[in-house]
PDB file of C-alpha atoms and ligand atoms in Angstrom:
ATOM      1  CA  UNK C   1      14.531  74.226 -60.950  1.00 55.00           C
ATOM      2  CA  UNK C   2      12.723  73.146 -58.018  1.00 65.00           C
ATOM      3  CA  UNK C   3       9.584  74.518 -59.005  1.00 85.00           C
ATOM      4  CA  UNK C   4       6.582  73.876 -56.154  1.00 93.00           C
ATOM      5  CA  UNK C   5       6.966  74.409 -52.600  1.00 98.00           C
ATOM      6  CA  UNK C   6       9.277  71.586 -50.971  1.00 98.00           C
ATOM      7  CA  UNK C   7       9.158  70.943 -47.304  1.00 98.00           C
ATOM      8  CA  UNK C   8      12.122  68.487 -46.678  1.00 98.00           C
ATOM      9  CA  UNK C   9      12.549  67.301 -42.791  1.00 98.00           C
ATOM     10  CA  UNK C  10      11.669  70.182 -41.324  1.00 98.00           C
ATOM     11  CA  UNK C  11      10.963  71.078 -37.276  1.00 98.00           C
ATOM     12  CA  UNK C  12      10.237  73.554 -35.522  1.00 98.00           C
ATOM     13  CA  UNK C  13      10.413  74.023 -31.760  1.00 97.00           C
ATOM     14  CA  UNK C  14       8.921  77.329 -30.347  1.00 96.00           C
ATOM     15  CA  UNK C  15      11.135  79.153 -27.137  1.00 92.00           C
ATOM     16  CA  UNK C  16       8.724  76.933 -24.404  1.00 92.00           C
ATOM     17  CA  UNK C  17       9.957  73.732 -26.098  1.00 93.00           C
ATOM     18  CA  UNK C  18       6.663  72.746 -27.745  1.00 94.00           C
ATOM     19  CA  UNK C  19       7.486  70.857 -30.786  1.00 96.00           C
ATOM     20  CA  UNK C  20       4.908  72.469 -33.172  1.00 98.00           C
ATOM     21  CA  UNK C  21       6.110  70.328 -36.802  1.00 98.00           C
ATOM     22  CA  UNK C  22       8.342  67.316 -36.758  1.00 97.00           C
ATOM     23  CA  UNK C  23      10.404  65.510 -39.632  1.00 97.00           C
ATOM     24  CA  UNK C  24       8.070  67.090 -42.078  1.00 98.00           C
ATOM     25  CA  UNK C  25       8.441  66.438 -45.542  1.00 98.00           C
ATOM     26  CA  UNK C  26       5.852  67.565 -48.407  1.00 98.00           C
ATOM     27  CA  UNK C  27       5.936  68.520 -52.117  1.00 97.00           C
ATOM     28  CA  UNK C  28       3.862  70.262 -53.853  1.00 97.00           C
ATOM     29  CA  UNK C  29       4.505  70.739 -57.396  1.00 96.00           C
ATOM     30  CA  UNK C  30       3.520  74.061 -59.244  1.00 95.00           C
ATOM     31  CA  UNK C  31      -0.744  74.467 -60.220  1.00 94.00           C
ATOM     32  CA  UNK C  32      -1.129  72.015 -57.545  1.00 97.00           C
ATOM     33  CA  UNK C  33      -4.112  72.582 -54.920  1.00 97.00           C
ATOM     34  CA  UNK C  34      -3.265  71.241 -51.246  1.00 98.00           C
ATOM     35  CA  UNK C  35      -5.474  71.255 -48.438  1.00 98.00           C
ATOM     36  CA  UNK C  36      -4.053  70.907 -44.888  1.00 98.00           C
ATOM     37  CA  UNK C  37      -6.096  69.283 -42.250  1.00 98.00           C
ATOM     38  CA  UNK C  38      -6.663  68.066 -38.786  1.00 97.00           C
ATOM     39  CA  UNK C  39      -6.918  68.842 -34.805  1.00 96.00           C
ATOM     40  CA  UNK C  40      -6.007  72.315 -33.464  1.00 95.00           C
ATOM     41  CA  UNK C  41      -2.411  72.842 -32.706  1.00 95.00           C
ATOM     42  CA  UNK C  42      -1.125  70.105 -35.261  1.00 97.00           C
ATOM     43  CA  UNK C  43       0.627  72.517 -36.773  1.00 98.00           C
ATOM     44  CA  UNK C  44      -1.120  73.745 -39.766  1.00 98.00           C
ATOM     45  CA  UNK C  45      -0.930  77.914 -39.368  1.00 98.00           C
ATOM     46  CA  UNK C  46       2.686  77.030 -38.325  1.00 98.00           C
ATOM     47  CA  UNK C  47       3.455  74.979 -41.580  1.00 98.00           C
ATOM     48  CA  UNK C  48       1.873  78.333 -43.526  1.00 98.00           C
ATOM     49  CA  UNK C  49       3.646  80.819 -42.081  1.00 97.00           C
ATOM     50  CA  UNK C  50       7.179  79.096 -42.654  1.00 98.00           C
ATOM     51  CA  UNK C  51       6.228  78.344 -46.390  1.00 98.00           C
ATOM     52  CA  UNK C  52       5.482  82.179 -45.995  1.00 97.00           C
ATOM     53  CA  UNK C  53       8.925  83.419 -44.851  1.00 96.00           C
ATOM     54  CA  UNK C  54       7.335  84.793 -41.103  1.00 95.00           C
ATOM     55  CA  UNK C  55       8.975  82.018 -39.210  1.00 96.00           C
ATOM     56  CA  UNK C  56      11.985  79.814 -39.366  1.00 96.00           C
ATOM     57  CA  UNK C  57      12.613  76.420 -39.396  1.00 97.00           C
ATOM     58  CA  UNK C  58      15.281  74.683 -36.435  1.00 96.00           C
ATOM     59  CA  UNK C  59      16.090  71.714 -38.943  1.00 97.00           C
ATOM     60  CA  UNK C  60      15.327  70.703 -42.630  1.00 98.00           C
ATOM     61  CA  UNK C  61      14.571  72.845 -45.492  1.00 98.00           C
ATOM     62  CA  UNK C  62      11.952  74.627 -47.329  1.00 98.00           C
ATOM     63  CA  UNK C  63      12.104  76.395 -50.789  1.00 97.00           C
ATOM     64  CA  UNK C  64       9.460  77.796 -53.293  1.00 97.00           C
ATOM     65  CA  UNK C  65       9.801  77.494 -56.627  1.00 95.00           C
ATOM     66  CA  UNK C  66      13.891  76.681 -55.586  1.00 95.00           C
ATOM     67  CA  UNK C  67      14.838  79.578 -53.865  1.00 96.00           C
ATOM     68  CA  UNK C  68      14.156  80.202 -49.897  1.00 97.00           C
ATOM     69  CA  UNK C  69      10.590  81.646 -48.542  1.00 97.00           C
ATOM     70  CA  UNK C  70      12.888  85.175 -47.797  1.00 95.00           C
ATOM     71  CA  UNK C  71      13.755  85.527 -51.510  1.00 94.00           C
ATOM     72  CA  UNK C  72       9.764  84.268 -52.754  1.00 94.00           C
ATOM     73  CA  UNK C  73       8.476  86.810 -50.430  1.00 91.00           C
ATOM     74  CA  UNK C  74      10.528  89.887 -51.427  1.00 89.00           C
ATOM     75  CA  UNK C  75       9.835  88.949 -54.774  1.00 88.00           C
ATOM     76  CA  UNK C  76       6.348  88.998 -54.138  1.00 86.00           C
ATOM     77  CA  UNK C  77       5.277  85.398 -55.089  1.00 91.00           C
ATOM     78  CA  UNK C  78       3.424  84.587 -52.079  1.00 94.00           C
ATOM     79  CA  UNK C  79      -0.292  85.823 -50.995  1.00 93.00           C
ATOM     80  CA  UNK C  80      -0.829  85.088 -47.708  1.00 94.00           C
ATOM     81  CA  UNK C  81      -4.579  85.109 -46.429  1.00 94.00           C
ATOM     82  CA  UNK C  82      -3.838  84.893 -42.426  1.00 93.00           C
ATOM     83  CA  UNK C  83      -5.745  83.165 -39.796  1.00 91.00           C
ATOM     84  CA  UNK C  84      -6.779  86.299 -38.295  1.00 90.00           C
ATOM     85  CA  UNK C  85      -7.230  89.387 -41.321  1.00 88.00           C
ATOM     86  CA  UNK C  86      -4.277  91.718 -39.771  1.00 89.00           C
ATOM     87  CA  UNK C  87      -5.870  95.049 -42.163  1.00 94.00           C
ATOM     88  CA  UNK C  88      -4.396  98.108 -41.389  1.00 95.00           C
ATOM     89  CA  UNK C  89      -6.451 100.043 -39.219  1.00 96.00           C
ATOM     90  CA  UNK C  90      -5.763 103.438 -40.128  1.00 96.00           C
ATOM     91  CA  UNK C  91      -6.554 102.435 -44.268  1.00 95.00           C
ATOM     92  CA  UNK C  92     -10.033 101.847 -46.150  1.00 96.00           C
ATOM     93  CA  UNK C  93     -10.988  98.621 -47.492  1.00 96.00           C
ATOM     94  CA  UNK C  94     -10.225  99.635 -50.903  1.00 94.00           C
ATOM     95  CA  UNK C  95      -6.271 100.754 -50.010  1.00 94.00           C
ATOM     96  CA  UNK C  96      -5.901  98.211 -47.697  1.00 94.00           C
ATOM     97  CA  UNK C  97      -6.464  95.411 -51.041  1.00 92.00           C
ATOM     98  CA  UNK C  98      -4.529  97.670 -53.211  1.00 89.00           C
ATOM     99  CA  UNK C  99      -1.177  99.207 -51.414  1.00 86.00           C
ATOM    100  CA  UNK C 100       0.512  95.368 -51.713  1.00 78.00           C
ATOM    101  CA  UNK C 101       0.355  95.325 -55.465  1.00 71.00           C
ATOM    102  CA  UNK C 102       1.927  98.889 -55.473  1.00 69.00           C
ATOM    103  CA  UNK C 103       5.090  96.187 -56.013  1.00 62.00           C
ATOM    104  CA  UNK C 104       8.592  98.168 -57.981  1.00 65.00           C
ATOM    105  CA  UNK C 105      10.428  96.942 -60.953  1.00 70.00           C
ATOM    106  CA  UNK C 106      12.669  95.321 -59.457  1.00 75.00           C
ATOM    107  CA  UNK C 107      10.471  92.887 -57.218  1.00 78.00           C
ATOM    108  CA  UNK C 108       8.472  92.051 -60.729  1.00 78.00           C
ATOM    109  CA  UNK C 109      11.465  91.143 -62.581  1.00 81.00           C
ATOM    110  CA  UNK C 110      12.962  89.062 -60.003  1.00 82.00           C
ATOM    111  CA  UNK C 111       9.371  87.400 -59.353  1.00 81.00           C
ATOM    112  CA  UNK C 112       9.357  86.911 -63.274  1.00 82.00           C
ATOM    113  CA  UNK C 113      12.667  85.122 -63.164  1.00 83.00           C
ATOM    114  CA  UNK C 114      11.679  82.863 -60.365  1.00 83.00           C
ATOM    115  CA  UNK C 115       8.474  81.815 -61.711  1.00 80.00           C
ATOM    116  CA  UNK C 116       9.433  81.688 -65.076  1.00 77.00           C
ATOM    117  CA  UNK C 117       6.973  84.212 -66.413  1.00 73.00           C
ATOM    118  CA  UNK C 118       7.498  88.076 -68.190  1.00 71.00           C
ATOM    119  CA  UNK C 119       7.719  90.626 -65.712  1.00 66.00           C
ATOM    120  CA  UNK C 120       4.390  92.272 -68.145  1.00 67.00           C
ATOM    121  CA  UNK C 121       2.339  89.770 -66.718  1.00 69.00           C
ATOM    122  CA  UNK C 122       3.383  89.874 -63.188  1.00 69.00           C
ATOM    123  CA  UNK C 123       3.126  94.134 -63.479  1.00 66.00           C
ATOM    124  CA  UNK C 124      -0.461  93.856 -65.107  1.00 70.00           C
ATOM    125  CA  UNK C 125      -3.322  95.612 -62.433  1.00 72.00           C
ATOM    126  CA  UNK C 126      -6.027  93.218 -61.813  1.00 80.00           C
ATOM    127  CA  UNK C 127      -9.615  95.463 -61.084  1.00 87.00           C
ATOM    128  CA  UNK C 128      -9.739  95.860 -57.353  1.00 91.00           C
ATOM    129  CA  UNK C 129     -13.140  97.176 -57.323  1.00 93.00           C
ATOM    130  CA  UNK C 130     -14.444  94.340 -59.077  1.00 91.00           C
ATOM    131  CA  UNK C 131     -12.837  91.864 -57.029  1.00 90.00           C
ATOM    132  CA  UNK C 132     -14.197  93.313 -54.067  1.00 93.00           C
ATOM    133  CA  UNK C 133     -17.831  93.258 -55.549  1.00 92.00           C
ATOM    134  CA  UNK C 134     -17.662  89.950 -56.120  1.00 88.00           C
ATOM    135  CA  UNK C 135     -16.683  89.182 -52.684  1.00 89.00           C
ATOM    136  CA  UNK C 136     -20.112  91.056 -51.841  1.00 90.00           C
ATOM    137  CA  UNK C 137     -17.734  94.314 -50.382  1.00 94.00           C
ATOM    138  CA  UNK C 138     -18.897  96.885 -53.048  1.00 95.00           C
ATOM    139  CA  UNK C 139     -20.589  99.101 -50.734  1.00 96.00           C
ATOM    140  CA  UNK C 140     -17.874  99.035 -48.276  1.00 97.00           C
ATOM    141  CA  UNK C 141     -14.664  99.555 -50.136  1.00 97.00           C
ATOM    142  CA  UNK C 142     -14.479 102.983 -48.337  1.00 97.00           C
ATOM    143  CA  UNK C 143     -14.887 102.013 -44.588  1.00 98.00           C
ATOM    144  CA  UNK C 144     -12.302 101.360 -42.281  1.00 98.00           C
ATOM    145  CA  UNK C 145     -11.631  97.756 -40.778  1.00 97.00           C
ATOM    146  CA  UNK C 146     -13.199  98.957 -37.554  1.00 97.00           C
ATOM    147  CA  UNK C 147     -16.512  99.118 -39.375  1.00 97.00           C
ATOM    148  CA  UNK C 148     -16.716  95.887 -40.786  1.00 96.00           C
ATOM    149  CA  UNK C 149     -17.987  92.879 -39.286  1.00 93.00           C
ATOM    150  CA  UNK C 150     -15.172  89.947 -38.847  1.00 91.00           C
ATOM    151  CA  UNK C 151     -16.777  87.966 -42.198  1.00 91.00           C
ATOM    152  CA  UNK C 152     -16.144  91.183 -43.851  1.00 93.00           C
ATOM    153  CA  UNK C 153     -12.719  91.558 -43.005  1.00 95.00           C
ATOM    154  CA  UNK C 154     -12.173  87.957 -43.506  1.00 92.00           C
ATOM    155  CA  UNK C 155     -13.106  88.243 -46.826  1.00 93.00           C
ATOM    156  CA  UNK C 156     -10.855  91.904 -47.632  1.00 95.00           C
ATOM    157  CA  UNK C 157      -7.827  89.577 -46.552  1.00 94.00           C
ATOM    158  CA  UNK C 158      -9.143  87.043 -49.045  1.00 92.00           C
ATOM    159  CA  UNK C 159      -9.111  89.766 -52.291  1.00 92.00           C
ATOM    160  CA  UNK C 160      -6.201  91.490 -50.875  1.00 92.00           C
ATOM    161  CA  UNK C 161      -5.019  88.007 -51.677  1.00 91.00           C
ATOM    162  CA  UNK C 162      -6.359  87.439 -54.688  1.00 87.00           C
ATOM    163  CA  UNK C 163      -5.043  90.858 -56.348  1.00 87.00           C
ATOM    164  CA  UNK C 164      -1.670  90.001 -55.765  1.00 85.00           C
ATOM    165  CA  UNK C 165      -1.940  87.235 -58.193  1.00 86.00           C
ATOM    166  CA  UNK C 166       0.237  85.619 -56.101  1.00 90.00           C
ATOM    167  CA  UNK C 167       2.109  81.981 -57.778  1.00 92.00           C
ATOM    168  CA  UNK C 168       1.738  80.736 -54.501  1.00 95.00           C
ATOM    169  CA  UNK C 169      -1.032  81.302 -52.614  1.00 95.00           C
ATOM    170  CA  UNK C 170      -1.212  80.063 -49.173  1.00 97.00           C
ATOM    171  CA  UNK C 171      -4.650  80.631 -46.873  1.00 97.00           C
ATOM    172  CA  UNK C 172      -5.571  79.522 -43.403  1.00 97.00           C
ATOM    173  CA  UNK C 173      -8.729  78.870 -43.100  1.00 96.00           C
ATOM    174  CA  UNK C 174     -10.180  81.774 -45.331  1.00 94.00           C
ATOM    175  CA  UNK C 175     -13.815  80.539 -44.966  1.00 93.00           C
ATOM    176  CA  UNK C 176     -14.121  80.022 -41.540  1.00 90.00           C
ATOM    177  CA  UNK C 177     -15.678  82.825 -40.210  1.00 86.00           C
ATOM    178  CA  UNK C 178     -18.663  83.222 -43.455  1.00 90.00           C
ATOM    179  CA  UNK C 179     -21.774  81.820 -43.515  1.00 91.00           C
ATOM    180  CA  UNK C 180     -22.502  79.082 -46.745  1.00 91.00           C
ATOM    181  CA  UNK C 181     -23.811  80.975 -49.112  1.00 90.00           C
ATOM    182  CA  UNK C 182     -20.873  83.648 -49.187  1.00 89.00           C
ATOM    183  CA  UNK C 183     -18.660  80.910 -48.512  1.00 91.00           C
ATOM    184  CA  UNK C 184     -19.753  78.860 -51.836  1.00 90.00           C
ATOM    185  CA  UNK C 185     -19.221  81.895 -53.768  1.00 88.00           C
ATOM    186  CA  UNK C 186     -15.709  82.311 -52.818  1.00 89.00           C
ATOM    187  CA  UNK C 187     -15.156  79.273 -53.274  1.00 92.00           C
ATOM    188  CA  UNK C 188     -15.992  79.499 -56.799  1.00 89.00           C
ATOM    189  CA  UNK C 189     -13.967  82.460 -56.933  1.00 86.00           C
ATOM    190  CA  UNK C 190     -10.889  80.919 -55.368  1.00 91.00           C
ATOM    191  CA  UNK C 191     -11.018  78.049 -57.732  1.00 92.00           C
ATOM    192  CA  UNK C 192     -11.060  80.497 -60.966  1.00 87.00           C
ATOM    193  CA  UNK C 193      -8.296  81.997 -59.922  1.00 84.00           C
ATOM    194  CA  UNK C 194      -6.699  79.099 -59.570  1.00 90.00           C
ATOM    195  CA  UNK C 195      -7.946  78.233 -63.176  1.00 88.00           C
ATOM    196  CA  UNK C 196      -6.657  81.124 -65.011  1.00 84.00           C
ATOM    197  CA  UNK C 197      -3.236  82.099 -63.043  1.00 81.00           C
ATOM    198  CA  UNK C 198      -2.635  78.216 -62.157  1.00 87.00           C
ATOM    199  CA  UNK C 199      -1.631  79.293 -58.830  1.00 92.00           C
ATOM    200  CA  UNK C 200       0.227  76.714 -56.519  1.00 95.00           C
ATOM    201  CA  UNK C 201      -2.705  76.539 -53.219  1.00 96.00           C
ATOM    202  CA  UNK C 202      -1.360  75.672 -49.582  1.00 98.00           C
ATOM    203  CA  UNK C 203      -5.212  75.885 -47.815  1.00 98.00           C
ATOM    204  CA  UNK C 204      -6.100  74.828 -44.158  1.00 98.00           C
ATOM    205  CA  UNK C 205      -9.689  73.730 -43.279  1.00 97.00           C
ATOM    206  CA  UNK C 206     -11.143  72.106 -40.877  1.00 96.00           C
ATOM    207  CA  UNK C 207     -14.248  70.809 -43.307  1.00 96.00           C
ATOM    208  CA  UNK C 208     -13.647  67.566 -45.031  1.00 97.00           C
ATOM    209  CA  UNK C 209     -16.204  68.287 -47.332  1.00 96.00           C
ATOM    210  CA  UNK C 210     -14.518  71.855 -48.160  1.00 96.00           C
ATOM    211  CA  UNK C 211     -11.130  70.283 -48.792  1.00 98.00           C
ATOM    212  CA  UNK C 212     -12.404  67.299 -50.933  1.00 98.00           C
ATOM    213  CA  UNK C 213     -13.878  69.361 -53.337  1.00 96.00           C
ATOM    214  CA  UNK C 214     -11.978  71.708 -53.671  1.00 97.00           C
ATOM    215  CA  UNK C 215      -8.361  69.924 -53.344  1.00 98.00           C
ATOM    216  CA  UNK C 216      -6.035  67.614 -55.755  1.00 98.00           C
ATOM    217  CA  UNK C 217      -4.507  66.377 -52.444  1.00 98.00           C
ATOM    218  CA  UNK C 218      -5.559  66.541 -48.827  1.00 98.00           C
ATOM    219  CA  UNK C 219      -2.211  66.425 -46.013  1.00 98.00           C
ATOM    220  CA  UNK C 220      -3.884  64.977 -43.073  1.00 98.00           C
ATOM    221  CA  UNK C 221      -1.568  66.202 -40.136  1.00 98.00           C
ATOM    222  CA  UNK C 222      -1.994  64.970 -36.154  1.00 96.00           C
ATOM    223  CA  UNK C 223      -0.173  66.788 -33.010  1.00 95.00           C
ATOM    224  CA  UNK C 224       1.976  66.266 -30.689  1.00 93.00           C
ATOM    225  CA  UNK C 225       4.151  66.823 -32.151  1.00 95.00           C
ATOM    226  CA  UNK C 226       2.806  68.333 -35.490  1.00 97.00           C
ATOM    227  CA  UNK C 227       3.542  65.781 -38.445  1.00 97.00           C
ATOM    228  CA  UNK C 228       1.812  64.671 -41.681  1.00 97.00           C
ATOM    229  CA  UNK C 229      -0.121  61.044 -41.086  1.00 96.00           C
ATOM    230  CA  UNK C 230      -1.875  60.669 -44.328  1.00 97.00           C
ATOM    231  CA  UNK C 231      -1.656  62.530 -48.113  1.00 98.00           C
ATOM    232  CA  UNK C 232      -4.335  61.523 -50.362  1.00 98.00           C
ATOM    233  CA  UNK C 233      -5.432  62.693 -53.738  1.00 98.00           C
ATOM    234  CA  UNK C 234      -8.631  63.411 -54.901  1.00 98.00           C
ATOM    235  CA  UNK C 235      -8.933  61.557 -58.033  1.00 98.00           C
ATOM    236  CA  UNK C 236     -11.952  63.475 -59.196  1.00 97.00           C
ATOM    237  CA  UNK C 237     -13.591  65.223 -62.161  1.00 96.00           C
ATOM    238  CA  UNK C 238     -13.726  69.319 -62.347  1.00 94.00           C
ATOM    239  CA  UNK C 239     -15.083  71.433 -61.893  1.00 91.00           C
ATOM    240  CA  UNK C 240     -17.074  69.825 -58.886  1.00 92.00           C
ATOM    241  CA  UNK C 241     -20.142  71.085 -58.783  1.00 88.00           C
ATOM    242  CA  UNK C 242     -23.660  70.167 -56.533  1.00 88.00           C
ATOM    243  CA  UNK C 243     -24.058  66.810 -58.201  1.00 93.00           C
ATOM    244  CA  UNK C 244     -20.864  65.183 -57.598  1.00 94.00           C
ATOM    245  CA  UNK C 245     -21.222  66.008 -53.542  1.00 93.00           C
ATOM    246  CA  UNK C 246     -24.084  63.670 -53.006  1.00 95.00           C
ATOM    247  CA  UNK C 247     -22.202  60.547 -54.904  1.00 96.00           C
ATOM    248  CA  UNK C 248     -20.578  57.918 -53.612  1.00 97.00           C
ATOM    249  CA  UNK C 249     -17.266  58.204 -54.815  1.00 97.00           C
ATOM    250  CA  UNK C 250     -17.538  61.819 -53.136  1.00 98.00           C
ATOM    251  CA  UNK C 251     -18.607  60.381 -49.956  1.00 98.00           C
ATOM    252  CA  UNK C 252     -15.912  57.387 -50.134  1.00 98.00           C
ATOM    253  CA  UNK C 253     -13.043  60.302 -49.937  1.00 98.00           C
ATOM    254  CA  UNK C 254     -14.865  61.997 -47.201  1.00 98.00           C
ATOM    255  CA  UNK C 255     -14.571  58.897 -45.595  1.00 98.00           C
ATOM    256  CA  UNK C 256     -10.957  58.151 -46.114  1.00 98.00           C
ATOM    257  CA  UNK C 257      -9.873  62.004 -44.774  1.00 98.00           C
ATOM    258  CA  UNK C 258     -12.454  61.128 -41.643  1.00 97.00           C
ATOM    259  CA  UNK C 259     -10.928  57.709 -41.073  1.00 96.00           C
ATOM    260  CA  UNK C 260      -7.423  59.961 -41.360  1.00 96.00           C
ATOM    261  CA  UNK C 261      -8.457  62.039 -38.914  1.00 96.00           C
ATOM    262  CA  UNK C 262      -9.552  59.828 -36.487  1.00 93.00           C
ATOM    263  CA  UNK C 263      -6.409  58.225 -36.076  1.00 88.00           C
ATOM    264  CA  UNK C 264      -4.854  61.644 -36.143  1.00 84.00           C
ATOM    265  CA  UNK C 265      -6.847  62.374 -32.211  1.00 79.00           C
ATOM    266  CA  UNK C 266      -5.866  59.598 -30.727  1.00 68.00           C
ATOM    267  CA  UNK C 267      -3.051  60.195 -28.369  1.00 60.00           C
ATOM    268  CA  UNK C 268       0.621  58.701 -29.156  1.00 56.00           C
ATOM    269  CA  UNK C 269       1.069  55.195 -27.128  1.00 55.00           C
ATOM    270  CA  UNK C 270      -2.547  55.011 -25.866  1.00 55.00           C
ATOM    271  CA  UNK C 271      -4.048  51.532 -26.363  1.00 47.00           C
TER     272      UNK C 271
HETATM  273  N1  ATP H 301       4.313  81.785 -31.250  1.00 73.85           N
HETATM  274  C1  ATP H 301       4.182  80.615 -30.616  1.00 73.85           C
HETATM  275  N2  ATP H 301       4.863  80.385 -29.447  1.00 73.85           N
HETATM  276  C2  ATP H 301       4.770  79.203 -28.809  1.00 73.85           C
HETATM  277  N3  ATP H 301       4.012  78.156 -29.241  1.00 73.85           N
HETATM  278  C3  ATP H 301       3.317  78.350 -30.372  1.00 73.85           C
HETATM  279  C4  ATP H 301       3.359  79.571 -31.129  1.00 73.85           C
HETATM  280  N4  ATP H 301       2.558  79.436 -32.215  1.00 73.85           N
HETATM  281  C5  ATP H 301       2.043  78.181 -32.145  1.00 73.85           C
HETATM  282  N5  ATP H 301       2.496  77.533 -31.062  1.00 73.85           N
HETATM  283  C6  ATP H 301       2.192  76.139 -30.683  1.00 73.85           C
HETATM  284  O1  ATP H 301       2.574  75.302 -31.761  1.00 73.85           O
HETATM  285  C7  ATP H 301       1.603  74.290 -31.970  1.00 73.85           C
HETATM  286  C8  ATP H 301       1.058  74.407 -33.382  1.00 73.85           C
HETATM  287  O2  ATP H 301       0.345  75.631 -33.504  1.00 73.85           O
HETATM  288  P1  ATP H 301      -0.372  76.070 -34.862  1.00 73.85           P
HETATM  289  O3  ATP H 301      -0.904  77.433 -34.662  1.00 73.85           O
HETATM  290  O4  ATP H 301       0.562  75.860 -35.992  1.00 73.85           O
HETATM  291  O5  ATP H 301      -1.550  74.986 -34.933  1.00 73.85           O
HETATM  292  P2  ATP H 301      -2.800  74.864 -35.930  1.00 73.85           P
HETATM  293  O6  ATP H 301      -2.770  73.486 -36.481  1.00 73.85           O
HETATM  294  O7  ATP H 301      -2.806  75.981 -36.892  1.00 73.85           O
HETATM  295  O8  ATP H 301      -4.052  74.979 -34.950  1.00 73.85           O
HETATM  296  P3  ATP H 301      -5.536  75.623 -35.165  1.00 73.85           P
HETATM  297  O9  ATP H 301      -6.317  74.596 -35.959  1.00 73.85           O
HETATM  298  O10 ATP H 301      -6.053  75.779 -33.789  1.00 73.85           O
HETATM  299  O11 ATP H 301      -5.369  76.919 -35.875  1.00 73.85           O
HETATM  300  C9  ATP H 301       0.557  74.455 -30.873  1.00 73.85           C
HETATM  301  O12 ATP H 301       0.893  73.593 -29.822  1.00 73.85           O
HETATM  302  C10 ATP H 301       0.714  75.894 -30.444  1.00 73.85           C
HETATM  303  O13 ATP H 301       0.391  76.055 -29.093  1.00 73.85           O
HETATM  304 MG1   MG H 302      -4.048  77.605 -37.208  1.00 73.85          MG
END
């Protein structure tokens, strides 16, 4: 079985002609956490939603865990934490998180077989309410979307997320919108989920330092068109706490995604 998510010359061309990925190839094997980076419209959120089944590809292939993003999704393998929230409007906090795990029997078996796992596991209810008090929502599990402030919703998309226990669990750039302090937390929270279910991670970022510490391997991607320059692992202890961020082997990878980057802005065939 081709267990991961596989990206194997793939491109995709949107209806105006802009060429938003091209000849991109990526592996990811299964447990493995993968940060995406670099400039707006590189392709990132595009690259996420075709791993999630919400856009197709005009050449190449993609699969996770071996079968196609169509058959992943409808077996509900894949949480997808969006670049904007997209709640429902007309549900409360609490039944927007909860109304994706309300999965059948048939889309747990056929997730079990894919992954590998007993369909017990995949059925078993994670706590909603403590998830959400965790992510600092406990006294707003019963307001509407409309109430909440845009870190608020940011973060119901993130447990909505989380509760599917997804095997995959692809996020564009969860954090963005939270200030540190929340942002640390969920951090912490992200990576014990990733401990104990061993969850694949697809995550765009724009902060270096975010996707060093939390990543096995940043993708450093550049536009026009939207292709991968650079994939480099972090070869670095866990967990990755306060300490390790202000030492020089920290810094040295910070460096190498920066120096990355750079090269990713400068414009193809310019001196
Ligand atoms: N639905 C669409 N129709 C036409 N062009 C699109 C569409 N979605 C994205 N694009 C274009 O494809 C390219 C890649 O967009 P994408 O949203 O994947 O970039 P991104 O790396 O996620 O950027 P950002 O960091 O700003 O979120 C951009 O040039 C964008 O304008
Ligand atoms: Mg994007």
């Amino acid at each position: 079985m081709n267990a991961g998510v596989r990206l194997h010359g793939v491109r995709k061309t949107y209806g105006d002609g802009t060429v938003a990925l091209d000849d991109v190839s990526l592996s990811v094997p299964p447990g493995r956490f993968v940060s995406l980076i670099g400039p707006s419209g590189c392709g990132k959120s595009t690259l996420l939603r075709l791993v999630a089944g919400l856009e197709a590809q005009d050449h190449g292939q993609v699969s996770v865990h071996g079968v196609s993003p169509e058959d992943a999704c409808a077996a509900k393998l894949i949480g997808l934490v969006p670049q904007t929230p997209a709640l429902l409007p007309w549900l409360d906090v609490l039944r927007n998180v909860t109304l994706p795990r309300r999965m059948n029997r048939r889309a747990a078996a056929r997730r079990a077989e894919i992954a590998g796992v007993e369909a017990r596991a995949v059925l078993q209810e994670p706590d909603m309410l403590s998830l959400l008090a965790r992510a600092g929502l406990a006294e707003a599990v019963h307001r509407l979307p409309s109430q909440l402030s845009g870190g608020m919703q940011q973060r119901v998309a993130i447990v909505r997320a989380f509760g599917l226990r997804p095997d995959v669990l692809l996020m564009d750039e969860p954090f963005s919108a939270l200030d540190e302090f929340t942002r640390e937390a969920l951090q912490e929270q992200l990576l014990d989920l990733w401990d104990e279910l061993q969850t694949t991670v697809l995550f765009v970022t724009h902060s270096i330092q975010e996707a060093v510490r939390l990543s096995d391997t940043v993708v450093v991607m550049a536009p026009d068109p939207g292709r991968v320059v650079d994939v480099i692992d972090i070869d670095l202890p866990r967990p990755r706490g306060q300490q390790l961020l202000e030492q020089g082997r920290f810094h040295a990878y910070e460096d190498r995604v920066r120096n990355a980057l750079r090269g990713a802005w400068r414009v193809p065939g310019a001196a």
